[in-house]
Amino acid sequence: MTRIAFIGLGNMGGGMAANQAKAGHRVAAFDLSQAALERAEAAGCVPTASVTEAVRDADIVITMLPAGPHVLKVYSEQIIGAAPSSALLLDCSTIDVETARRVATLARDAGYAFADAPVSGGTVAADAGTLAFMVGCDEGDFARIEAALEPMSRATMRAGDHGAGQAAKICNNMILGITMIGTCEAVALAEKLGLDPVKFFDIASKSSGQSWSVSSYYPWPGPVPTAPSNRDYQGGFATAMMLKDLKLAQEAAAKAGATTPMGAQAEALYALFDGLGHGGRDFSAMLQMLRGRLDALS
Ligand code: NAD
């Protein structure tokens, strides 16, 4: 039986830890939140009193934490040195590339195998065990990383060396953030021109305007029944989360000297929408801001 330590049992980590327990592993779980710990226990995990207790005899350590500073602190102060050096360390949080590389160096210097392994797919995929993982790791470690992630994954892809998983994640989400705004602008224009947005879906989804934002996540209700537009933009991928990822992309672009004007515009628009109090709504609700119909959001 594999001994897994799971740190960070929030919206994503809770379901992911539950899937590891469901796969028959012993999951020692820790979160600062008592409610999260209780939910994990109900899902078959063993609650612990601290990170160090959770990782003490772990074969695999998985972290799913809010942001870079949490990850750096937890690894440098509570995991590295406390987990057996044979343990495989996997950080699935979305964080900046620089911190991911820093943690990888700290881990490697202490003799651990480490990977940044951020995910694509929201809480539904976390609960269902159908996340896509983008992995930055030493090539020789990939097979065992893939096996460790398997109970939570529908696809595990090695992006490159340490930090490459985070790079892939923020670049992917920058495309998503931009294409969603483009889709929302086009739908709002179609409406103003007297073109039925549902008819426009039929056309754009079969024409060169097609993208995931059109075909799988259309911001106008009707054509894609699973899209959050059908449920007042509740659930899905929160605007605040998209904003976090776009900020990471812009910070990375500034450091790397990359030119990302559309990414910068997208960040500014989601920041505006977030500032208007809609950070908890799905990011496709941007349509209502661009239509000038924020009143349509209940
Ligand atoms: P969340 O806030 O629901 O969960 C984070 C958990 O970490 C919380 O329960 C918190 O108590 C815990 N935590 C914080 N500091 C801790 C510490 N020092 N020790 C132990 N536990 C600690 O966030 P989430 O939605 O689960 O997201 C987690 C990560 O996954 C983020 O990096 C996010 O960007 C990424 N992500 C989220 C989604 C999504 O749709 N929610 C999708 C893809 C990626």
CSV table of N, CA and C in Angstrom, one decimal, residues 62-184:
chain,number,residue,atom,x,y,z
A,62,ILE,N,1.9,15.1,-1.9
A,62,ILE,CA,1.2,15.9,-2.9
A,62,ILE,C,0.8,17.2,-2.2
A,63,THR,N,1.0,18.4,-2.8
A,63,THR,CA,0.6,19.6,-2.3
A,63,THR,C,-0.4,20.3,-3.3
A,64,MET,N,-1.4,20.9,-2.7
A,64,MET,CA,-2.4,21.7,-3.6
A,64,MET,C,-2.8,22.9,-2.8
A,65,LEU,N,-1.9,23.9,-2.9
A,65,LEU,CA,-2.0,25.1,-2.1
A,65,LEU,C,-2.3,26.4,-2.9
A,66,PRO,N,-2.7,27.5,-2.2
A,66,PRO,CA,-3.2,28.6,-3.0
A,66,PRO,C,-2.2,29.2,-4.0
A,67,ALA,N,-1.0,29.5,-3.5
A,67,ALA,CA,0.0,30.3,-4.3
A,67,ALA,C,1.4,30.1,-3.9
A,68,GLY,N,2.3,30.7,-4.7
A,68,GLY,CA,3.8,30.5,-4.5
A,68,GLY,C,4.3,30.7,-3.1
A,69,PRO,N,3.9,31.7,-2.4
A,69,PRO,CA,4.5,31.9,-1.0
A,69,PRO,C,4.1,30.7,-0.1
A,70,HIS,N,2.9,30.2,-0.2
A,70,HIS,CA,2.5,29.1,0.6
A,70,HIS,C,3.3,27.8,0.3
A,71,VAL,N,3.5,27.6,-1.0
A,71,VAL,CA,4.3,26.5,-1.5
A,71,VAL,C,5.7,26.5,-1.0
A,72,LEU,N,6.4,27.7,-1.1
A,72,LEU,CA,7.8,27.9,-0.7
A,72,LEU,C,7.9,27.6,0.8
A,73,LYS,N,7.0,28.2,1.5
A,73,LYS,CA,7.0,28.1,3.0
A,73,LYS,C,6.8,26.6,3.5
A,74,VAL,N,5.8,26.0,2.9
A,74,VAL,CA,5.5,24.6,3.3
A,74,VAL,C,6.6,23.7,2.9
A,75,TYR,N,7.2,23.8,1.7
A,75,TYR,CA,8.3,22.9,1.3
A,75,TYR,C,9.6,23.2,2.2
A,76,SER,N,9.9,24.5,2.3
A,76,SER,CA,11.2,24.8,2.9
A,76,SER,C,11.2,24.6,4.4
A,77,GLU,N,10.0,24.8,5.0
A,77,GLU,CA,10.0,24.7,6.5
A,77,GLU,C,9.4,23.4,7.0
A,78,GLN,N,8.5,22.7,6.2
A,78,GLN,CA,7.8,21.6,6.8
A,78,GLN,C,7.9,20.3,6.0
A,79,ILE,N,8.3,20.3,4.8
A,79,ILE,CA,8.4,19.0,4.0
A,79,ILE,C,9.8,18.6,3.9
A,80,ILE,N,10.7,19.4,3.3
A,80,ILE,CA,12.1,19.1,3.0
A,80,ILE,C,12.7,18.9,4.4
A,81,GLY,N,13.3,17.7,4.6
A,81,GLY,CA,13.9,17.3,5.8
A,81,GLY,C,13.0,16.5,6.7
A,82,ALA,N,11.7,16.7,6.6
A,82,ALA,CA,10.7,16.0,7.4
A,82,ALA,C,10.3,14.7,6.7
A,83,ALA,N,10.1,14.8,5.4
A,83,ALA,CA,9.7,13.6,4.7
A,83,ALA,C,11.0,12.7,4.4
A,84,PRO,N,10.8,11.4,4.3
A,84,PRO,CA,12.0,10.5,4.0
A,84,PRO,C,12.5,11.0,2.6
A,85,SER,N,13.9,10.9,2.5
A,85,SER,CA,14.5,11.5,1.2
A,85,SER,C,14.1,10.6,0.0
A,86,SER,N,13.5,9.4,0.3
A,86,SER,CA,13.1,8.6,-0.8
A,86,SER,C,11.7,9.0,-1.4
A,87,ALA,N,11.1,10.0,-0.7
A,87,ALA,CA,9.7,10.4,-1.0
A,87,ALA,C,9.7,11.2,-2.3
A,88,LEU,N,8.7,11.0,-3.1
A,88,LEU,CA,8.5,11.7,-4.4
A,88,LEU,C,7.6,12.9,-4.0
A,89,LEU,N,8.1,14.2,-4.3
A,89,LEU,CA,7.4,15.4,-3.9
A,89,LEU,C,6.7,16.0,-5.2
A,90,LEU,N,5.4,16.2,-5.1
A,90,LEU,CA,4.6,16.7,-6.3
A,90,LEU,C,3.8,17.9,-5.9
A,91,ASP,N,4.1,19.0,-6.5
A,91,ASP,CA,3.3,20.2,-6.2
A,91,ASP,C,2.4,20.5,-7.4
A,92,CYS,N,1.1,20.4,-7.1
A,92,CYS,CA,0.0,20.5,-8.1
A,92,CYS,C,-0.6,21.9,-8.1
A,93,SER,N,-0.2,22.8,-7.2
A,93,SER,CA,-0.7,24.1,-7.2
A,93,SER,C,-0.3,24.9,-8.4
A,94,THR,N,-1.1,26.0,-8.7
A,94,THR,CA,-0.6,26.9,-9.8
A,94,THR,C,0.2,28.0,-9.2
A,95,ILE,N,1.5,28.1,-9.5
A,95,ILE,CA,2.3,29.1,-8.9
A,95,ILE,C,3.3,29.6,-10.0
A,96,ASP,N,4.1,30.6,-9.6
A,96,ASP,CA,5.0,31.2,-10.6
A,96,ASP,C,6.2,30.3,-10.9
A,97,VAL,N,6.7,30.4,-12.1
A,97,VAL,CA,7.7,29.5,-12.6
A,97,VAL,C,9.0,29.6,-11.7
A,98,GLU,N,9.3,30.9,-11.3
A,98,GLU,CA,10.5,31.1,-10.5
A,98,GLU,C,10.4,30.3,-9.2
A,99,THR,N,9.3,30.4,-8.5
A,99,THR,CA,9.2,29.7,-7.2
A,99,THR,C,9.2,28.2,-7.4
A,100,ALA,N,8.6,27.7,-8.5
A,100,ALA,CA,8.6,26.3,-8.7
A,100,ALA,C,10.1,25.8,-8.9
A,101,ARG,N,10.9,26.6,-9.6
A,101,ARG,CA,12.3,26.2,-9.8
A,101,ARG,C,13.0,26.3,-8.5
A,102,ARG,N,12.7,27.3,-7.7
A,102,ARG,CA,13.4,27.4,-6.4
A,102,ARG,C,13.1,26.3,-5.5
A,103,VAL,N,11.9,25.9,-5.4
A,103,VAL,CA,11.5,24.7,-4.6
A,103,VAL,C,12.2,23.4,-5.2
A,104,ALA,N,12.2,23.3,-6.5
A,104,ALA,CA,12.8,22.1,-7.1
A,104,ALA,C,14.3,22.1,-6.7
A,105,THR,N,15.0,23.2,-6.7
A,105,THR,CA,16.4,23.2,-6.3
A,105,THR,C,16.6,22.8,-4.9
A,106,LEU,N,15.7,23.4,-4.0
A,106,LEU,CA,15.8,23.0,-2.6
A,106,LEU,C,15.6,21.5,-2.4
A,107,ALA,N,14.6,21.0,-3.1
A,107,ALA,CA,14.3,19.6,-3.0
A,107,ALA,C,15.4,18.7,-3.5
A,108,ARG,N,15.9,19.1,-4.7
A,108,ARG,CA,17.0,18.3,-5.3
A,108,ARG,C,18.3,18.3,-4.4
A,109,ASP,N,18.6,19.5,-3.9
A,109,ASP,CA,19.8,19.6,-3.0
A,109,ASP,C,19.7,18.7,-1.8
A,110,ALA,N,18.4,18.5,-1.3
A,110,ALA,CA,18.2,17.6,-0.2
A,110,ALA,C,18.0,16.1,-0.6
A,111,GLY,N,18.1,15.8,-1.9
A,111,GLY,CA,18.1,14.4,-2.3
A,111,GLY,C,16.7,13.9,-2.7
A,112,TYR,N,15.7,14.8,-2.9
A,112,TYR,CA,14.4,14.4,-3.3
A,112,TYR,C,14.2,14.5,-4.8
A,113,ALA,N,13.3,13.6,-5.3
A,113,ALA,CA,12.7,13.8,-6.6
A,113,ALA,C,11.5,14.7,-6.5
A,114,PHE,N,11.4,15.8,-7.3
A,114,PHE,CA,10.3,16.8,-7.2
A,114,PHE,C,9.8,17.0,-8.6
A,115,ALA,N,8.5,17.4,-8.7
A,115,ALA,CA,7.9,17.8,-9.9
A,115,ALA,C,6.9,19.0,-9.6
A,116,ASP,N,6.9,20.0,-10.5
A,116,ASP,CA,5.8,20.9,-10.6
A,116,ASP,C,4.8,20.2,-11.5
A,117,ALA,N,3.5,20.1,-11.0
A,117,ALA,CA,2.5,19.3,-11.8
A,117,ALA,C,1.2,20.0,-11.7
A,118,PRO,N,1.1,21.3,-12.2
A,118,PRO,CA,-0.2,22.0,-12.1
A,118,PRO,C,-1.3,21.3,-13.0
A,119,VAL,N,-2.5,21.6,-12.8
A,119,VAL,CA,-3.6,20.9,-13.4
A,119,VAL,C,-4.5,21.8,-14.3
A,120,SER,N,-5.1,21.2,-15.3
A,120,SER,CA,-6.1,21.8,-16.1
A,120,SER,C,-7.4,21.0,-15.8
A,121,GLY,N,-8.5,21.8,-15.6
A,121,GLY,CA,-9.7,21.1,-15.2
A,121,GLY,C,-10.1,21.7,-13.8
A,122,GLY,N,-11.3,22.0,-13.6
A,122,GLY,CA,-11.7,22.6,-12.3
A,122,GLY,C,-12.1,21.5,-11.3
A,123,THR,N,-13.0,21.9,-10.4
A,123,THR,CA,-13.4,21.1,-9.2
A,123,THR,C,-14.1,19.8,-9.7
A,124,VAL,N,-14.9,20.0,-10.8
A,124,VAL,CA,-15.6,18.8,-11.3
A,124,VAL,C,-14.6,17.7,-11.7
A,125,ALA,N,-13.5,18.1,-12.4
A,125,ALA,CA,-12.5,17.1,-12.8
A,125,ALA,C,-11.7,16.6,-11.6
A,126,ALA,N,-11.5,17.5,-10.7
A,126,ALA,CA,-10.8,17.1,-9.4
A,126,ALA,C,-11.6,16.0,-8.7
A,127,ASP,N,-12.9,16.2,-8.6
A,127,ASP,CA,-13.7,15.2,-8.0
A,127,ASP,C,-13.8,13.9,-8.8
A,128,ALA,N,-13.9,14.0,-10.1
A,128,ALA,CA,-14.0,12.9,-11.0
A,128,ALA,C,-12.7,12.1,-11.2
A,129,GLY,N,-11.6,12.7,-10.9
A,129,GLY,CA,-10.3,12.1,-11.2
A,129,GLY,C,-10.0,12.2,-12.6
A,130,THR,N,-10.4,13.3,-13.3
A,130,THR,CA,-10.1,13.5,-14.7
A,130,THR,C,-9.4,14.7,-15.0
A,131,LEU,N,-8.4,15.1,-14.2
A,131,LEU,CA,-7.6,16.3,-14.4
A,131,LEU,C,-6.6,16.0,-15.5
A,132,ALA,N,-6.1,17.1,-16.1
A,132,ALA,CA,-4.9,17.0,-17.0
A,132,ALA,C,-3.7,17.6,-16.2
A,133,PHE,N,-2.6,16.9,-16.1
A,133,PHE,CA,-1.5,17.4,-15.4
A,133,PHE,C,-0.4,17.8,-16.4
A,134,MET,N,0.3,18.9,-16.2
A,134,MET,CA,1.4,19.4,-17.0
A,134,MET,C,2.6,19.4,-16.1
A,135,VAL,N,3.5,18.5,-16.4
A,135,VAL,CA,4.6,18.2,-15.4
A,135,VAL,C,6.0,18.7,-15.9
A,136,GLY,N,6.6,19.4,-14.9
A,136,GLY,CA,8.0,19.8,-15.1
A,136,GLY,C,8.9,18.9,-14.1
A,137,CYS,N,9.8,18.1,-14.7
A,137,CYS,CA,10.5,17.2,-13.8
A,137,CYS,C,11.7,16.7,-14.6
A,138,ASP,N,12.6,16.0,-13.9
A,138,ASP,CA,13.7,15.2,-14.6
A,138,ASP,C,13.1,14.1,-15.4
A,139,GLU,N,13.6,13.9,-16.6
A,139,GLU,CA,13.0,12.9,-17.5
A,139,GLU,C,12.9,11.5,-16.8
A,140,GLY,N,13.9,11.2,-16.1
A,140,GLY,CA,14.0,9.8,-15.5
A,140,GLY,C,12.9,9.6,-14.4
A,141,ASP,N,12.4,10.7,-13.9
A,141,ASP,CA,11.4,10.5,-12.8
A,141,ASP,C,10.0,10.5,-13.4
A,142,PHE,N,9.8,10.7,-14.7
A,142,PHE,CA,8.4,10.9,-15.2
A,142,PHE,C,7.5,9.7,-15.0
A,143,ALA,N,8.1,8.5,-15.3
A,143,ALA,CA,7.2,7.3,-15.2
A,143,ALA,C,6.6,7.1,-13.8
A,144,ARG,N,7.4,7.3,-12.8
A,144,ARG,CA,6.8,7.1,-11.4
A,144,ARG,C,5.9,8.3,-11.1
A,145,ILE,N,6.1,9.5,-11.6
A,145,ILE,CA,5.2,10.6,-11.4
A,145,ILE,C,3.9,10.3,-12.0
A,146,GLU,N,3.9,9.8,-13.3
A,146,GLU,CA,2.7,9.5,-14.0
A,146,GLU,C,1.9,8.5,-13.2
A,147,ALA,N,2.6,7.5,-12.7
A,147,ALA,CA,1.9,6.4,-11.9
A,147,ALA,C,1.3,7.0,-10.6
A,148,ALA,N,2.0,7.9,-10.0
A,148,ALA,CA,1.5,8.5,-8.7
A,148,ALA,C,0.3,9.4,-9.0
A,149,LEU,N,0.2,10.0,-10.1
A,149,LEU,CA,-0.9,11.0,-10.4
A,149,LEU,C,-2.1,10.2,-11.0
A,150,GLU,N,-1.9,9.0,-11.4
A,150,GLU,CA,-2.9,8.2,-12.2
A,150,GLU,C,-4.4,8.3,-11.6
A,151,PRO,N,-4.5,8.1,-10.2
A,151,PRO,CA,-5.9,8.1,-9.7
A,151,PRO,C,-6.6,9.4,-9.8
A,152,MET,N,-5.9,10.5,-10.2
A,152,MET,CA,-6.5,11.8,-10.3
A,152,MET,C,-6.5,12.4,-11.7
A,153,SER,N,-6.1,11.5,-12.6
A,153,SER,CA,-5.7,12.1,-14.0
A,153,SER,C,-6.5,11.4,-15.1
A,154,ARG,N,-6.7,12.2,-16.2
A,154,ARG,CA,-7.1,11.6,-17.5
A,154,ARG,C,-6.0,11.7,-18.5
A,155,ALA,N,-5.1,12.7,-18.2
A,155,ALA,CA,-3.9,12.8,-19.1
A,155,ALA,C,-2.8,13.5,-18.2
A,156,THR,N,-1.6,12.9,-18.4
A,156,THR,CA,-0.4,13.4,-17.7
A,156,THR,C,0.7,13.6,-18.7
A,157,MET,N,1.1,14.9,-18.9
A,157,MET,CA,2.0,15.2,-20.0
A,157,MET,C,3.3,15.9,-19.4
A,158,ARG,N,4.5,15.4,-19.8
A,158,ARG,CA,5.7,16.0,-19.4
A,158,ARG,C,6.0,17.2,-20.3
A,159,ALA,N,6.0,18.4,-19.6
A,159,ALA,CA,6.3,19.6,-20.4
A,159,ALA,C,7.7,19.9,-20.6
A,160,GLY,N,8.6,19.4,-19.7
A,160,GLY,CA,10.0,19.6,-19.8
A,160,GLY,C,10.6,19.6,-18.4
A,161,ASP,N,11.7,20.3,-18.2
A,161,ASP,CA,12.4,20.2,-16.9
A,161,ASP,C,11.6,21.1,-15.8
A,162,HIS,N,12.1,21.2,-14.6
A,162,HIS,CA,11.4,21.9,-13.5
A,162,HIS,C,11.0,23.3,-14.0
A,163,GLY,N,9.8,23.6,-13.6
A,163,GLY,CA,9.2,24.9,-14.0
A,163,GLY,C,8.4,24.9,-15.3
A,164,ALA,N,8.7,23.9,-16.1
A,164,ALA,CA,8.0,23.8,-17.5
A,164,ALA,C,6.5,23.5,-17.3
A,165,GLY,N,6.2,22.8,-16.3
A,165,GLY,CA,4.8,22.5,-16.0
A,165,GLY,C,4.0,23.8,-15.7
A,166,GLN,N,4.6,24.6,-14.9
A,166,GLN,CA,4.0,25.9,-14.6
A,166,GLN,C,3.9,26.8,-15.8
A,167,ALA,N,5.0,26.8,-16.6
A,167,ALA,CA,5.0,27.6,-17.8
A,167,ALA,C,3.9,27.2,-18.7
A,168,ALA,N,3.7,25.9,-18.9
A,168,ALA,CA,2.7,25.4,-19.8
A,168,ALA,C,1.3,25.8,-19.3
A,169,LYS,N,1.1,25.7,-18.0
A,169,LYS,CA,-0.2,26.1,-17.4
A,169,LYS,C,-0.5,27.5,-17.6
A,170,ILE,N,0.4,28.4,-17.4
A,170,ILE,CA,0.1,29.9,-17.5
A,170,ILE,C,-0.1,30.3,-19.0
A,171,CYS,N,0.7,29.6,-19.8
A,171,CYS,CA,0.6,30.0,-21.3
A,171,CYS,C,-0.8,29.4,-21.8
A,172,ASN,N,-1.1,28.2,-21.4
A,172,ASN,CA,-2.4,27.7,-21.8
A,172,ASN,C,-3.6,28.6,-21.3
A,173,ASN,N,-3.5,29.0,-20.1
A,173,ASN,CA,-4.6,29.8,-19.5
A,173,ASN,C,-4.6,31.2,-20.1
A,174,MET,N,-3.5,31.7,-20.6
A,174,MET,CA,-3.5,33.0,-21.2
A,174,MET,C,-4.2,32.9,-22.5
A,175,ILE,N,-4.1,31.8,-23.3
A,175,ILE,CA,-4.9,31.6,-24.5
A,175,ILE,C,-6.3,31.6,-24.1
A,176,LEU,N,-6.7,30.8,-23.1
A,176,LEU,CA,-8.1,30.7,-22.7
A,176,LEU,C,-8.7,32.0,-22.3
A,177,GLY,N,-7.9,32.8,-21.5
A,177,GLY,CA,-8.5,34.1,-21.1
A,177,GLY,C,-8.7,35.0,-22.2
A,178,ILE,N,-7.8,35.0,-23.2
A,178,ILE,CA,-7.9,35.9,-24.4
A,178,ILE,C,-9.0,35.4,-25.3
A,179,THR,N,-9.1,34.1,-25.6
A,179,THR,CA,-10.1,33.6,-26.5
A,179,THR,C,-11.5,33.8,-25.9
A,180,MET,N,-11.6,33.7,-24.6
A,180,MET,CA,-13.0,33.9,-24.0
A,180,MET,C,-13.4,35.4,-24.2
A,181,ILE,N,-12.5,36.3,-24.0
A,181,ILE,CA,-12.9,37.7,-24.2
A,181,ILE,C,-13.2,37.9,-25.7
A,182,GLY,N,-12.5,37.4,-26.6
A,182,GLY,CA,-12.8,37.5,-28.0
A,182,GLY,C,-14.1,37.0,-28.3
A,183,THR,N,-14.4,35.8,-27.8
A,183,THR,CA,-15.7,35.2,-28.0
A,183,THR,C,-16.9,36.1,-27.4
A,184,CYS,N,-16.7,36.6,-26.2
A,184,CYS,CA,-17.7,37.5,-25.6
A,184,CYS,C,-17.9,38.7,-26.5
